[in-house]
PDB file of C-alpha atoms in Angstrom:
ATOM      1  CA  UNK K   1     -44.452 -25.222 -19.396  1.00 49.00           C
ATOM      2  CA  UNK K   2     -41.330 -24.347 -21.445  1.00 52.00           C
ATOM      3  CA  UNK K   3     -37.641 -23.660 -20.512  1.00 49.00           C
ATOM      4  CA  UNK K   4     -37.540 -19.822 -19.327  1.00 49.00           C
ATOM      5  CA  UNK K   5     -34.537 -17.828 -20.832  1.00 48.00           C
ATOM      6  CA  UNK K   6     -33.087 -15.663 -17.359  1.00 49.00           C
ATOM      7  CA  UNK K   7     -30.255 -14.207 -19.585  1.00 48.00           C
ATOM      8  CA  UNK K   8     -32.014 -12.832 -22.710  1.00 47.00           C
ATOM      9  CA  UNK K   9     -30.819 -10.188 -24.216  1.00 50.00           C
ATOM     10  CA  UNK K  10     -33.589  -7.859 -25.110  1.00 55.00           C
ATOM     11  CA  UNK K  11     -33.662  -7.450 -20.923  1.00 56.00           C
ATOM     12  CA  UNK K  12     -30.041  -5.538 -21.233  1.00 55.00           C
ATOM     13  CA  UNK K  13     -26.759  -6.221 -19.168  1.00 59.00           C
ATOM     14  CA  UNK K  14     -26.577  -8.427 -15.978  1.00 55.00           C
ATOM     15  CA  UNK K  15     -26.597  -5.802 -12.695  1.00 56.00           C
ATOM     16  CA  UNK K  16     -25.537  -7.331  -9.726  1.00 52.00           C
ATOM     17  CA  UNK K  17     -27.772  -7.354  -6.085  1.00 55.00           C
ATOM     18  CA  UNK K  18     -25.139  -7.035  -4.262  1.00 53.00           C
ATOM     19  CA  UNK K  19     -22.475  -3.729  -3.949  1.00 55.00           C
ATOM     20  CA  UNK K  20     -19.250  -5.328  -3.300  1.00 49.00           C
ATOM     21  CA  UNK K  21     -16.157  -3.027  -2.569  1.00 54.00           C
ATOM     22  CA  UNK K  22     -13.993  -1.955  -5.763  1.00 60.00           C
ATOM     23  CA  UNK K  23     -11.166  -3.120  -4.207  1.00 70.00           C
ATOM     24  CA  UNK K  24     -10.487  -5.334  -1.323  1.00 74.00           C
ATOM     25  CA  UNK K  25      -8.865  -3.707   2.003  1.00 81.00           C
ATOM     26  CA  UNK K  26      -6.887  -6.657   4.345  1.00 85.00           C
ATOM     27  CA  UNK K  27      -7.927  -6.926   7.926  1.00 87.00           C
ATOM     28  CA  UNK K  28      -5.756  -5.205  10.428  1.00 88.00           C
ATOM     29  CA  UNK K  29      -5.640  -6.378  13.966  1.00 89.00           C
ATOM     30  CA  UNK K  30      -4.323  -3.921  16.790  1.00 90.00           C
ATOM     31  CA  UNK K  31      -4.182  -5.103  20.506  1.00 91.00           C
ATOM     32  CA  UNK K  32      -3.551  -2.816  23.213  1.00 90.00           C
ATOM     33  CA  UNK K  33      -1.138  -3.885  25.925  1.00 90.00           C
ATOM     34  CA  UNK K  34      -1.852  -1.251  28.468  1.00 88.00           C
ATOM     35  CA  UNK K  35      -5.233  -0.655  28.312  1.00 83.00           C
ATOM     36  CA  UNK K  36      -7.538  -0.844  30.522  1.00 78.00           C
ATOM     37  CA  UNK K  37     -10.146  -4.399  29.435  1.00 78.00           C
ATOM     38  CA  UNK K  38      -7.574  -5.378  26.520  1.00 81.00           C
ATOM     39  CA  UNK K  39      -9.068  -2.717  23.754  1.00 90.00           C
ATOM     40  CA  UNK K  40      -8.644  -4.255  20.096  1.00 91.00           C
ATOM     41  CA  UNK K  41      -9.065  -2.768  17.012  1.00 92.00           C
ATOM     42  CA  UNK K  42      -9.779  -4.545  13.788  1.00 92.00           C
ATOM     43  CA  UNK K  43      -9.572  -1.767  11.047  1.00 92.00           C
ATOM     44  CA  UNK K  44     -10.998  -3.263   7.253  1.00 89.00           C
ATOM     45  CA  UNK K  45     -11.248   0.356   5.778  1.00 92.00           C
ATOM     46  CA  UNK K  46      -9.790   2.970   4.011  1.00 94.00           C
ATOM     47  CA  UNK K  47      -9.535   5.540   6.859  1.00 96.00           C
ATOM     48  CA  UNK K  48      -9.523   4.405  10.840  1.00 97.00           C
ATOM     49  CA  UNK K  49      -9.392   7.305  12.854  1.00 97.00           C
ATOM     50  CA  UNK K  50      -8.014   6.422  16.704  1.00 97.00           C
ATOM     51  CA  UNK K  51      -8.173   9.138  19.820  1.00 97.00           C
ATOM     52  CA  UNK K  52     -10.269  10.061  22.899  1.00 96.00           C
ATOM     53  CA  UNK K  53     -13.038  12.031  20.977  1.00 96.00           C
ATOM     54  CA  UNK K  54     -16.709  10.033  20.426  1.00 96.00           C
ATOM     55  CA  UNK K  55     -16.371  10.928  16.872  1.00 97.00           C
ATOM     56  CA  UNK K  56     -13.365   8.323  16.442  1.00 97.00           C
ATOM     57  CA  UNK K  57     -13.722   4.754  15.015  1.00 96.00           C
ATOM     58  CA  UNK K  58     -10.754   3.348  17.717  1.00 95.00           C
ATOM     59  CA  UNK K  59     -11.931   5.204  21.257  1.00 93.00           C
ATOM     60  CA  UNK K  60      -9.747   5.337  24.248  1.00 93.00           C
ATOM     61  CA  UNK K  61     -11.342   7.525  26.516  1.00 90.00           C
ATOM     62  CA  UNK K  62      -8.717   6.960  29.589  1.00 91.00           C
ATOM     63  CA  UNK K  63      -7.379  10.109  30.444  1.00 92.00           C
ATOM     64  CA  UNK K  64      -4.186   8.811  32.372  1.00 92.00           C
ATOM     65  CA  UNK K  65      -2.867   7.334  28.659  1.00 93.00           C
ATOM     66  CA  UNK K  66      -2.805  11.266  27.340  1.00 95.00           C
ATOM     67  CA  UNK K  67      -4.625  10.372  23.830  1.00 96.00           C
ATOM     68  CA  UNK K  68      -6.060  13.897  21.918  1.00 97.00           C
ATOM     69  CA  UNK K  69      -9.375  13.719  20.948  1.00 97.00           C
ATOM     70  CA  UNK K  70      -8.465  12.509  17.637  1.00 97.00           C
ATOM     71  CA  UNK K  71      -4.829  11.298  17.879  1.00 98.00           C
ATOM     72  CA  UNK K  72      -4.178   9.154  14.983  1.00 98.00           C
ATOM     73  CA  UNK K  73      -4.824   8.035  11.850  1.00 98.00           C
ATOM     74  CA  UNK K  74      -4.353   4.362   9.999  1.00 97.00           C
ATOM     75  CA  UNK K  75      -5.292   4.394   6.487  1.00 96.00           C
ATOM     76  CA  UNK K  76      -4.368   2.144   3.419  1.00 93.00           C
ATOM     77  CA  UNK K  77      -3.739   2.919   0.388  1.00 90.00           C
ATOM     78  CA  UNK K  78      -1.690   1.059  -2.589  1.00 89.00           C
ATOM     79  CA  UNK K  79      -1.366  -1.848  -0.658  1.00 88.00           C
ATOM     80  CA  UNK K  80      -0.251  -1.568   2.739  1.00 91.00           C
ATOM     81  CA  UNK K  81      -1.575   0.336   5.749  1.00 94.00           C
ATOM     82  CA  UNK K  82       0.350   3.644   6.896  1.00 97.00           C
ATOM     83  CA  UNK K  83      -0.088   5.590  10.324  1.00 98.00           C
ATOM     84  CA  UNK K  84      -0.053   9.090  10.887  1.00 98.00           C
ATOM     85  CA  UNK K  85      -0.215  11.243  13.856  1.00 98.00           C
ATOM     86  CA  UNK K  86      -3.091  14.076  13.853  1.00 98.00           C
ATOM     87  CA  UNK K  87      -0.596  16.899  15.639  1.00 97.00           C
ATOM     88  CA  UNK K  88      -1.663  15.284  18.417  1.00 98.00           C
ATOM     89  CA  UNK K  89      -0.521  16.411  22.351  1.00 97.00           C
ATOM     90  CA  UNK K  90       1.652  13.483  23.489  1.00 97.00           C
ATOM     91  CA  UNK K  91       2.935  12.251  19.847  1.00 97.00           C
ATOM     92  CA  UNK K  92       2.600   8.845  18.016  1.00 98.00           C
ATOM     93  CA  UNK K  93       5.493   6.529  18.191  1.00 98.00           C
ATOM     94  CA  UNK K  94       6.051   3.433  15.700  1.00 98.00           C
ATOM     95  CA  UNK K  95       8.428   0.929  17.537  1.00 98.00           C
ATOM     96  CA  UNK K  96       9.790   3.558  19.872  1.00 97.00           C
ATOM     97  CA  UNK K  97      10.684   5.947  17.243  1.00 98.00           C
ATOM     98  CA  UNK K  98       8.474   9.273  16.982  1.00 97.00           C
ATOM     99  CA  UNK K  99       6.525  10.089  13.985  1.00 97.00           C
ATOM    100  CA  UNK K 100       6.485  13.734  12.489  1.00 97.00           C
ATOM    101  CA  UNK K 101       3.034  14.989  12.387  1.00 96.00           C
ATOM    102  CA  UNK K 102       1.106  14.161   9.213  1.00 96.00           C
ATOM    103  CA  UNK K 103       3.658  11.789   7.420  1.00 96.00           C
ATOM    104  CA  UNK K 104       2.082   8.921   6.730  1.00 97.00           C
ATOM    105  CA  UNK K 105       4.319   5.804   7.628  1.00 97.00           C
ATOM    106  CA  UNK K 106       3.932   2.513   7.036  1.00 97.00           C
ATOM    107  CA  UNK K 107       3.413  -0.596   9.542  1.00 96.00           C
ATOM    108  CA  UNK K 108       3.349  -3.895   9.213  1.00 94.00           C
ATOM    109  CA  UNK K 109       2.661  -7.488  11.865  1.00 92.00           C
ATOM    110  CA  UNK K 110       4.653  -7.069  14.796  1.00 94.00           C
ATOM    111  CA  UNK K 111       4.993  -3.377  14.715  1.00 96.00           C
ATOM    112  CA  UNK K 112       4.255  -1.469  18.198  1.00 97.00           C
ATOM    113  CA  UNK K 113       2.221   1.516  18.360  1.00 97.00           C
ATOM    114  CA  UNK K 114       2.039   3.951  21.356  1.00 97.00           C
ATOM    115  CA  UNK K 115      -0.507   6.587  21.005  1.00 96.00           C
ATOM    116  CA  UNK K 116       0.340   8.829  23.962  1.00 95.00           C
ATOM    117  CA  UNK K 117       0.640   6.480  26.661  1.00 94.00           C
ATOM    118  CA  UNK K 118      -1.293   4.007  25.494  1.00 94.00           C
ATOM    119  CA  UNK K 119       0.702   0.432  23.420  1.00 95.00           C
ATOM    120  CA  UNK K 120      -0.355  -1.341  21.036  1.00 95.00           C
ATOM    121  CA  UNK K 121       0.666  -4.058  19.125  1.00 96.00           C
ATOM    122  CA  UNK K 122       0.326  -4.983  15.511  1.00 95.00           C
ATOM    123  CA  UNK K 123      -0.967  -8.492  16.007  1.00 90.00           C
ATOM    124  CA  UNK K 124      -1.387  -9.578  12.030  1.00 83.00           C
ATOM    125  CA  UNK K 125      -2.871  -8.558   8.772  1.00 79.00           C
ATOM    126  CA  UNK K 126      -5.355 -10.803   7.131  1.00 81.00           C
ATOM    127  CA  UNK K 127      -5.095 -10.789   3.490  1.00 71.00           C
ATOM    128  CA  UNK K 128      -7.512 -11.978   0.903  1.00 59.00           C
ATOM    129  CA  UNK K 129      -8.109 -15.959   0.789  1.00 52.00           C
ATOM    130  CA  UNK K 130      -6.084 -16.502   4.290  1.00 44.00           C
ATOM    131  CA  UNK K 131      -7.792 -18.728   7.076  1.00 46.00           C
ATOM    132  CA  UNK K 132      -9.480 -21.984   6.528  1.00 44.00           C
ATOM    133  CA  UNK K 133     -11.732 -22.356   3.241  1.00 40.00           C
TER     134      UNK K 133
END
């Protein structure tokens, strides 16, 4: 039996199996520090939506933290990660300061987030190749 060519070219360009994302998106880690059974979010996409509505990808359903049924918004874009508030009831607050409705602002490790009532912290962002290898 001969040697079998894989990578002829009469059978066209190489297509990969496997979809892999166009561009990578660091890991974001968010801990709350009031919340009822230590919620944590770890957000690796483009748009994380966070509020008291089932339709959100970070729920906190507990009404005495006073979070709108979709409250916030993380997203990244160009690089970093930037929060906005969704015009929600009881405002979005980046280290105690109060963000205007629908301005995108970034954050960064060791940020704090309060969502109504509810804190969070920025614990870290994991970017590509960190950790043990």
């Amino acid at each position: 039996m001969g040697f079998m060519n894989l990578f002829s070219k009469e059978e066209g360009p190489y297509v990969p199996v496997v979809d892999l994302p166009s561009t990578y998106i660091p890991t974001l880690y968010i801990s709350g520090m009031n919340t009822p059974a230590c919620i944590q979010f770890l957000i690796n996409k483009e748009h994380f939506t966070i509020g008291a509505g089932a339709e959100c990808d970070g729920i906190v359903d507990t009404p005495s933290l006073g979070l709108s049924r979709q409250h916030a918004v993380i997203d990244y874009a160009d690089g970093s990660y930037r929060l906005s508030d969704c015009r929600s009831t009881n405002g979005t607050y980046l280290n105690g300061k109060w963000l205007l409705p629908e301005s995108p602002t970034p954050i960064k490790a060791g940020d704090q987030i309060r969502f109504g009532m509810a804190v969070f912290s920025v614990d870290e962002i994991v970017q590509e190749g960190s950790g043990d290898e």
